[in-house]
Coordinates of C-alpha atoms in Angstrom, one line a residue:
Chain A
G295 CA 2.9 -12.5 -21.9
Q296 CA 2.3 -16.2 -21.9
Q297 CA -1.1 -17.3 -23.3
V298 CA -2.6 -20.8 -23.1
M299 CA -5.7 -21.4 -25.2
Q300 CA -7.9 -24.3 -24.5
I301 CA -10.8 -25.7 -26.5
P302 CA -13.6 -26.6 -26.4
Q303 CA -15.0 -24.5 -23.5
Y304 CA -17.9 -27.0 -23.0
Q305 CA -18.3 -30.6 -24.1
H306 CA -21.4 -32.6 -23.6
V307 CA -21.1 -36.4 -24.1
Q308 CA -23.1 -39.5 -23.5
E309 CA -21.7 -41.8 -20.9
G310 CA -19.4 -44.2 -22.6
E311 CA -18.3 -41.8 -25.4
D312 CA -14.8 -40.5 -25.7
F313 CA -13.7 -36.9 -24.9
T314 CA -10.8 -34.8 -25.9
T315 CA -9.7 -31.3 -24.9
Y316 CA -6.9 -29.4 -26.7
C317 CA -4.5 -26.9 -25.4
N318 CA -2.3 -24.5 -27.4
S319 CA 0.4 -22.1 -26.3
S320 CA 1.6 -18.9 -28.0
T321 CA 5.2 -19.9 -27.0
T322 CA 7.2 -23.0 -26.6
L323 CA 6.7 -24.6 -23.2
S324 CA 9.3 -26.3 -21.1
N325 CA 6.5 -28.4 -19.7
I326 CA 2.7 -28.6 -19.5
Q327 CA 0.5 -29.7 -16.6
W328 CA -3.1 -30.9 -16.5
Y329 CA -5.5 -30.5 -13.7
K330 CA -9.1 -31.6 -12.9
Q331 CA -11.6 -29.6 -10.9
R332 CA -14.7 -31.4 -9.8
P333 CA -17.9 -29.2 -9.4
G334 CA -17.5 -27.3 -6.1
G335 CA -14.0 -28.6 -5.7
H336 CA -10.4 -27.4 -6.2
P337 CA -8.0 -28.1 -9.0
V338 CA -6.2 -31.4 -8.6
F339 CA -2.9 -32.1 -10.4
L340 CA -3.2 -35.0 -12.9
I341 CA 0.1 -35.1 -14.8
Q342 CA 3.1 -33.2 -16.2
L343 CA 4.6 -33.6 -19.6
V344 CA 8.1 -32.5 -20.3
K345 CA 9.5 -34.1 -23.5
S346 CA 8.6 -33.3 -27.1
G347 CA 6.1 -35.8 -28.4
E348 CA 5.6 -37.4 -25.0
V349 CA 2.5 -39.6 -24.4
K350 CA 1.5 -40.7 -21.0
K351 CA -1.5 -42.8 -19.9
Q352 CA -3.4 -43.0 -16.7
K353 CA -6.0 -45.7 -17.0
R354 CA -8.6 -44.2 -19.5
L355 CA -6.8 -40.9 -19.7
T356 CA -4.2 -40.3 -22.4
F357 CA -2.1 -37.1 -22.4
Q358 CA 0.0 -35.9 -25.3
F359 CA 2.6 -33.1 -25.7
G360 CA 3.2 -31.9 -29.2
E361 CA 6.5 -32.2 -31.1
A362 CA 7.0 -28.5 -31.0
K363 CA 6.0 -28.3 -27.3
K364 CA 3.4 -25.7 -28.0
N365 CA 0.3 -27.9 -27.9
S366 CA -1.1 -30.7 -25.8
S367 CA -4.2 -32.8 -25.5
L368 CA -6.1 -34.9 -23.0
H369 CA -8.2 -37.8 -24.2
I370 CA -10.6 -39.8 -22.1
T371 CA -11.8 -43.1 -23.4
A372 CA -15.3 -44.4 -22.5
T373 CA -16.3 -41.5 -20.2
Q374 CA -17.9 -42.3 -16.8
T375 CA -20.0 -40.0 -14.6
T376 CA -17.0 -39.7 -12.3
D377 CA -15.1 -37.9 -15.1
V378 CA -17.5 -34.9 -14.8
G379 CA -15.6 -31.6 -14.1
T380 CA -13.4 -29.0 -15.6
Y381 CA -10.1 -29.9 -17.1
F382 CA -7.3 -27.3 -17.2
C383 CA -4.0 -27.3 -18.9
A384 CA -1.3 -25.0 -17.5
G385 CA 2.1 -23.9 -18.7
P386 CA 4.9 -21.9 -17.0
S387 CA 4.3 -18.2 -17.0
G388 CA 7.8 -17.5 -18.2
G389 CA 10.0 -14.5 -17.4
G390 CA 11.8 -16.4 -14.7
A391 CA 8.7 -16.6 -12.6
D392 CA 7.6 -19.8 -11.0
G393 CA 3.8 -19.4 -11.6
L394 CA 1.6 -21.3 -14.0
T395 CA -0.7 -19.8 -16.6
F396 CA -3.9 -21.8 -16.8
G397 CA -6.0 -22.3 -19.9
K398 CA -9.7 -21.4 -19.5
G399 CA -10.6 -25.0 -19.0
T400 CA -13.0 -27.4 -20.7
H401 CA -16.1 -28.2 -18.8
L402 CA -17.1 -31.9 -19.3
I403 CA -20.7 -32.7 -18.9
I404 CA -21.8 -36.3 -19.1
Q405 CA -25.3 -37.4 -19.8
P406 CA -26.2 -40.9 -18.5
Chain B
D184 CA -3.7 -34.4 7.3
T185 CA -4.7 -31.6 4.9
A186 CA -1.7 -30.6 2.8
V187 CA -2.9 -27.1 2.0
S188 CA -5.5 -25.6 4.2
Q189 CA -7.4 -22.4 3.8
T190 CA -9.7 -20.5 6.1
P191 CA -12.4 -19.5 6.0
K192 CA -14.2 -21.6 3.4
Y193 CA -16.9 -19.0 2.9
L194 CA -16.7 -15.2 3.5
V195 CA -19.6 -12.8 3.0
T196 CA -18.8 -9.2 3.7
Q197 CA -19.9 -5.7 2.8
M198 CA -18.2 -3.4 0.4
G199 CA -15.5 -1.3 1.9
N200 CA -14.6 -3.8 4.6
D201 CA -11.1 -5.3 5.1
K202 CA -10.7 -9.1 5.3
S203 CA -8.0 -11.7 5.4
I204 CA -7.8 -15.3 4.2
K205 CA -5.3 -17.6 5.7
C206 CA -3.4 -20.4 4.1
E207 CA -1.0 -23.0 5.5
Q208 CA 0.8 -25.9 3.9
N209 CA 2.5 -28.8 5.6
L210 CA 4.3 -30.2 2.5
G211 CA 7.6 -28.4 3.1
H212 CA 7.2 -26.6 -0.3
D213 CA 9.3 -23.5 -1.0
T214 CA 6.7 -21.7 -3.1
M215 CA 3.2 -20.7 -2.4
Y216 CA 0.6 -18.9 -4.6
W217 CA -2.7 -17.2 -4.6
Y218 CA -5.1 -17.7 -7.5
K219 CA -8.4 -16.1 -8.2
Q220 CA -11.1 -18.0 -9.9
D221 CA -14.0 -16.0 -11.3
S222 CA -17.6 -17.1 -12.1
K223 CA -16.5 -18.5 -15.4
K224 CA -13.9 -20.7 -13.7
F225 CA -11.0 -18.8 -15.1
L226 CA -7.9 -19.2 -12.9
K227 CA -5.6 -16.3 -12.7
I228 CA -2.5 -16.1 -10.7
M229 CA -2.3 -13.2 -8.2
F230 CA 0.9 -13.7 -6.2
S231 CA 3.8 -16.1 -5.8
Y232 CA 6.0 -16.3 -2.7
N233 CA 9.3 -18.2 -2.6
N234 CA 11.1 -18.3 0.8
K235 CA 9.1 -15.2 1.9
E236 CA 10.1 -13.2 -1.2
L237 CA 7.4 -12.0 -3.6
I238 CA 8.2 -13.3 -7.1
I239 CA 5.3 -12.2 -9.2
N240 CA 2.4 -9.8 -8.8
E241 CA 0.2 -10.0 -11.8
T242 CA -1.3 -6.5 -12.0
V243 CA -3.3 -7.1 -8.9
P244 CA -4.7 -3.9 -7.3
N245 CA -2.7 -2.8 -4.3
R246 CA -5.7 -3.3 -2.1
F247 CA -4.5 -7.0 -2.1
S248 CA -1.5 -7.7 -0.1
P249 CA 0.1 -11.1 0.6
K250 CA 1.7 -11.7 3.9
S251 CA 4.0 -14.6 4.7
P252 CA 5.1 -14.9 8.3
D253 CA 7.1 -18.1 7.4
K254 CA 7.6 -20.6 4.6
A255 CA 4.5 -22.6 5.5
H256 CA 2.0 -19.7 5.5
L257 CA 0.8 -17.2 2.9
N258 CA -2.1 -15.1 4.0
L259 CA -4.1 -12.7 1.7
H260 CA -5.3 -9.4 3.1
I261 CA -7.8 -7.4 1.1
N262 CA -8.6 -3.7 1.9
S263 CA -11.6 -1.8 0.9
L264 CA -13.5 -4.7 -0.7
E265 CA -15.4 -4.1 -3.9
L266 CA -18.2 -6.0 -5.6
G267 CA -15.8 -7.2 -8.3
D268 CA -13.6 -8.9 -5.7
S269 CA -16.3 -11.6 -5.4
A270 CA -14.7 -14.9 -6.5
V271 CA -13.2 -18.1 -5.2
Y272 CA -9.6 -17.6 -4.0
F273 CA -7.3 -20.6 -4.0
C274 CA -4.0 -21.0 -2.2
A275 CA -1.5 -23.4 -3.7
S276 CA 2.0 -24.6 -3.1
S277 CA 4.7 -26.2 -5.2
G278 CA 7.9 -28.1 -4.6
G279 CA 9.5 -26.5 -7.7
H280 CA 9.3 -25.6 -11.3
F281 CA 8.7 -29.2 -12.5
Y282 CA 6.3 -30.2 -9.8
G283 CA 2.5 -30.0 -9.8
Y284 CA 0.7 -27.6 -7.6
T285 CA -1.3 -28.7 -4.5
F286 CA -4.3 -26.5 -4.1
G287 CA -6.3 -25.7 -1.0
S288 CA -10.0 -26.2 -1.0
G289 CA -10.7 -22.5 -1.8
T290 CA -12.4 -19.5 -0.1
R291 CA -15.6 -18.3 -1.7
L292 CA -15.7 -14.5 -1.1
T293 CA -18.9 -12.7 -1.7
V294 CA -19.0 -8.9 -1.4
V295 CA -22.4 -7.4 -1.0

Protein backbone atom coordinates (compact mmCIF):
# COMPACT_ATOMS: atom_id res chain seq x y z
CA GLY A 1 0.00 0.00 0.00
CA GLN A 2 0.83 3.66 0.05
CA GLN A 3 3.91 4.54 2.10
CA VAL A 4 5.04 8.00 3.07
CA MET A 5 8.54 8.28 4.49
CA GLN A 6 9.60 11.33 6.44
CA ILE A 7 13.04 12.43 7.67
CA PRO A 8 14.56 13.30 10.00
CA GLN A 9 12.64 11.80 12.89
CA TYR A 10 14.08 14.36 15.33
CA GLN A 11 15.71 17.73 14.74
CA HIS A 12 17.32 19.88 17.40
CA VAL A 13 18.02 23.47 16.43
CA GLN A 14 19.04 26.66 18.17
CA GLU A 15 16.42 29.36 18.11
CA GLY A 16 16.95 31.42 14.99
CA GLU A 17 18.34 28.56 12.91
CA ASP A 18 16.54 27.15 9.91
CA PHE A 19 14.77 23.78 9.82
CA THR A 20 13.77 21.44 7.02
CA THR A 21 11.80 18.21 6.98
CA TYR A 22 11.54 15.94 3.94
CA CYS A 23 8.81 13.63 2.79
CA ASN A 24 9.02 10.88 0.16
CA SER A 25 6.30 8.68 -1.25
CA SER A 26 6.59 5.27 -2.85
CA THR A 27 4.01 6.32 -5.45
CA THR A 28 3.01 9.49 -7.28
CA LEU A 29 0.69 11.59 -5.18
CA SER A 30 -2.29 13.58 -6.41
CA ASN A 31 -1.67 15.98 -3.55
CA ILE A 32 0.25 16.24 -0.31
CA GLN A 33 -0.78 17.86 2.95
CA TRP A 34 1.22 19.13 5.90
CA TYR A 35 0.14 19.21 9.52
CA LYS A 36 1.62 20.52 12.76
CA GLN A 37 1.01 18.97 16.16
CA ARG A 38 2.05 20.90 19.24
CA PRO A 39 3.08 18.87 22.31
CA GLY A 40 -0.07 17.56 23.95
CA GLY A 41 -2.19 18.86 21.09
CA HIS A 42 -3.83 17.55 17.98
CA PRO A 43 -2.70 17.73 14.34
CA VAL A 44 -3.57 21.03 12.69
CA PHE A 45 -3.78 21.38 8.92
CA LEU A 46 -1.19 23.75 7.49
CA ILE A 47 -1.38 23.49 3.72
CA GLN A 48 -2.07 21.33 0.70
CA LEU A 49 0.07 21.14 -2.44
CA VAL A 50 -1.42 19.86 -5.67
CA LYS A 51 0.67 20.92 -8.66
CA SER A 52 3.98 19.49 -9.78
CA GLY A 53 6.85 21.74 -8.62
CA GLU A 54 4.50 23.88 -6.55
CA VAL A 55 5.97 26.21 -3.93
CA LYS A 56 3.83 27.89 -1.30
CA LYS A 57 4.81 30.20 1.53
CA GLN A 58 3.22 30.99 4.85
CA LYS A 59 5.29 33.67 6.57
CA ARG A 60 8.50 31.84 7.60
CA LEU A 61 7.29 28.46 6.28
CA THR A 62 8.02 27.34 2.71
CA PHE A 63 6.40 24.22 1.29
CA GLN A 64 7.54 22.49 -1.90
CA PHE A 65 6.09 19.67 -3.99
CA GLY A 66 8.52 17.82 -6.22
CA GLU A 67 8.34 17.77 -9.98
CA ALA A 68 7.50 14.08 -9.98
CA LYS A 69 4.93 14.58 -7.20
CA LYS A 70 6.62 11.95 -5.08
CA ASN A 71 8.44 14.16 -2.61
CA SER A 72 7.85 17.29 -0.61
CA SER A 73 9.60 19.49 1.90
CA LEU A 74 8.79 22.00 4.60
CA HIS A 75 11.38 24.65 5.41
CA ILE A 76 11.15 27.02 8.36
CA THR A 77 13.36 30.11 8.33
CA ALA A 78 14.68 31.53 11.59
CA THR A 79 12.87 29.18 13.96
CA GLN A 80 11.07 30.51 17.01
CA THR A 81 10.04 28.70 20.18
CA THR A 82 6.46 28.71 18.91
CA ASP A 83 7.56 26.40 16.07
CA VAL A 84 8.11 23.53 18.51
CA GLY A 85 6.09 20.45 17.66
CA THR A 86 5.80 17.54 15.29
CA TYR A 87 5.39 18.17 11.58
CA PHE A 88 3.62 15.54 9.51
CA CYS A 89 3.24 15.14 5.78
CA ALA A 90 0.33 13.10 4.49
CA GLY A 91 -0.75 11.76 1.14
CA PRO A 92 -3.92 10.09 -0.11
CA SER A 93 -4.08 6.44 0.84
CA GLY A 94 -5.10 5.47 -2.67
CA GLY A 95 -7.32 2.66 -3.86
CA GLY A 96 -10.33 4.93 -4.07
CA ALA A 97 -10.34 5.52 -0.34
CA ASP A 98 -10.56 8.99 1.05
CA GLY A 99 -8.14 8.54 3.92
CA LEU A 100 -4.69 10.01 4.37
CA THR A 101 -1.51 8.09 5.03
CA PHE A 102 0.70 10.09 7.36
CA GLY A 103 4.46 10.12 7.52
CA LYS A 104 5.97 9.32 10.90
CA GLY A 105 6.59 12.99 11.57
CA THR A 106 9.59 15.14 12.37
CA HIS A 107 9.86 16.30 15.97
CA LEU A 108 11.29 19.80 16.06
CA ILE A 109 13.02 20.71 19.32
CA ILE A 110 14.23 24.28 19.73
CA GLN A 111 16.88 25.31 22.21
CA PRO A 112 16.72 28.97 23.25
CA ASP B 1 -17.67 26.69 18.75
CA THR B 2 -15.57 23.52 18.60
CA ALA B 3 -15.54 22.16 15.05
CA VAL B 4 -14.72 18.54 15.96
CA SER B 5 -15.34 17.54 19.54
CA GLN B 6 -14.43 14.27 21.22
CA THR B 7 -15.39 12.90 24.59
CA PRO B 8 -13.97 11.88 26.91
CA LYS B 9 -10.56 13.55 26.80
CA TYR B 10 -9.05 10.93 29.10
CA LEU B 11 -10.14 7.34 29.64
CA VAL B 12 -8.52 4.93 32.07
CA THR B 13 -9.97 1.44 32.18
CA GLN B 14 -9.12 -2.14 33.00
CA MET B 15 -8.33 -4.88 30.54
CA GLY B 16 -11.38 -6.71 29.29
CA ASN B 17 -13.74 -3.76 29.65
CA ASP B 18 -15.83 -2.28 26.85
CA LYS B 19 -15.67 1.46 26.22
CA SER B 20 -16.90 4.06 23.76
CA ILE B 21 -15.49 7.34 22.51
CA LYS B 22 -17.83 9.90 21.01
CA CYS B 23 -17.13 12.33 18.19
CA GLU B 24 -19.22 15.10 16.71
CA GLN B 25 -18.46 17.64 13.99
CA ASN B 26 -20.40 20.80 13.17
CA LEU B 27 -18.61 21.57 9.89
CA GLY B 28 -21.10 19.86 7.62
CA HIS B 29 -18.38 17.56 6.33
CA ASP B 30 -19.34 14.36 4.56
CA THR B 31 -16.48 12.19 5.77
CA MET B 32 -15.26 11.39 9.26
CA TYR B 33 -12.30 9.34 10.41
CA TRP B 34 -10.75 7.67 13.39
CA TYR B 35 -6.97 7.69 13.76
CA LYS B 36 -4.80 6.00 16.37
CA GLN B 37 -1.60 7.68 17.55
CA ASP B 38 0.83 5.50 19.44
CA SER B 39 3.51 6.50 21.94
CA LYS B 40 5.94 7.29 19.11
CA LYS B 41 3.41 9.72 17.61
CA PHE B 42 2.72 7.51 14.58
CA LEU B 43 -0.72 8.33 13.17
CA LYS B 44 -2.54 5.41 11.63
CA ILE B 45 -5.97 5.49 10.07
CA MET B 46 -8.52 3.09 11.53
CA PHE B 47 -11.83 3.93 9.89
CA SER B 48 -13.41 6.29 7.43
CA TYR B 49 -17.14 6.97 7.17
CA ASN B 50 -18.76 8.81 4.28
CA ASN B 51 -22.47 9.49 4.54
CA LYS B 52 -22.76 6.65 7.08
CA GLU B 53 -20.99 4.13 4.87
CA LEU B 54 -17.72 2.56 5.92
CA ILE B 55 -15.10 3.22 3.27
CA ILE B 56 -11.92 1.80 4.75
CA ASN B 57 -11.04 -0.45 7.63
CA GLU B 58 -7.28 -0.73 7.90
CA THR B 59 -6.79 -4.21 9.37
CA VAL B 60 -8.18 -3.06 12.68
CA PRO B 61 -9.24 -5.86 15.07
CA ASN B 62 -12.96 -6.46 15.01
CA ARG B 63 -13.05 -5.51 18.69
CA PHE B 64 -13.17 -1.96 17.32
CA SER B 65 -16.44 -0.92 15.75
CA PRO B 66 -17.36 2.54 14.43
CA LYS B 67 -20.94 3.64 14.81
CA SER B 68 -22.38 6.59 12.93
CA PRO B 69 -25.96 7.54 13.85
CA ASP B 70 -25.83 10.46 11.41
CA LYS B 71 -23.42 12.43 9.24
CA ALA B 72 -22.27 14.62 12.13
CA HIS B 73 -21.35 11.80 14.50
CA LEU B 74 -18.86 8.94 14.40
CA ASN B 75 -18.42 7.05 17.64
CA LEU B 76 -15.84 4.38 18.35
CA HIS B 77 -16.75 1.36 20.42
CA ILE B 78 -14.06 -0.96 21.72
CA ASN B 79 -14.77 -4.40 23.16
CA SER B 80 -12.52 -6.45 25.42
CA LEU B 81 -9.85 -3.80 25.81
CA GLU B 82 -6.22 -4.93 25.75
CA LEU B 83 -3.04 -3.28 27.03
CA GLY B 84 -1.92 -2.62 23.46
CA ASP B 85 -4.98 -0.49 22.83
CA SER B 86 -3.47 2.24 25.00
CA ALA B 87 -2.95 5.23 22.71
CA VAL B 88 -4.41 8.58 21.75
CA TYR B 89 -7.41 8.27 19.46
CA PHE B 90 -8.24 11.17 17.16
CA CYS B 91 -11.45 11.81 15.35
CA ALA B 92 -11.24 13.94 12.21
CA SER B 93 -13.50 15.19 9.46
CA SER B 94 -12.95 16.36 5.90
CA GLY B 95 -14.94 18.19 3.28
CA GLY B 96 -13.52 16.07 0.48
CA HIS B 97 -10.47 14.61 -1.20
CA PHE B 98 -8.67 17.92 -1.69
CA TYR B 99 -9.44 19.43 1.67
CA GLY B 100 -7.47 19.33 4.88
CA TYR B 101 -8.62 17.36 7.85
CA THR B 102 -9.96 18.96 11.00
CA PHE B 103 -8.97 16.90 14.01
CA GLY B 104 -10.62 16.66 17.40
CA SER B 105 -8.54 17.23 20.51
CA GLY B 106 -8.03 13.50 21.04
CA THR B 107 -8.90 10.88 23.64
CA ARG B 108 -6.03 9.45 25.64
CA LEU B 109 -6.95 5.84 26.40
CA THR B 110 -4.99 3.99 29.07
CA VAL B 111 -5.69 0.31 29.63
CA VAL B 112 -4.38 -1.07 32.92
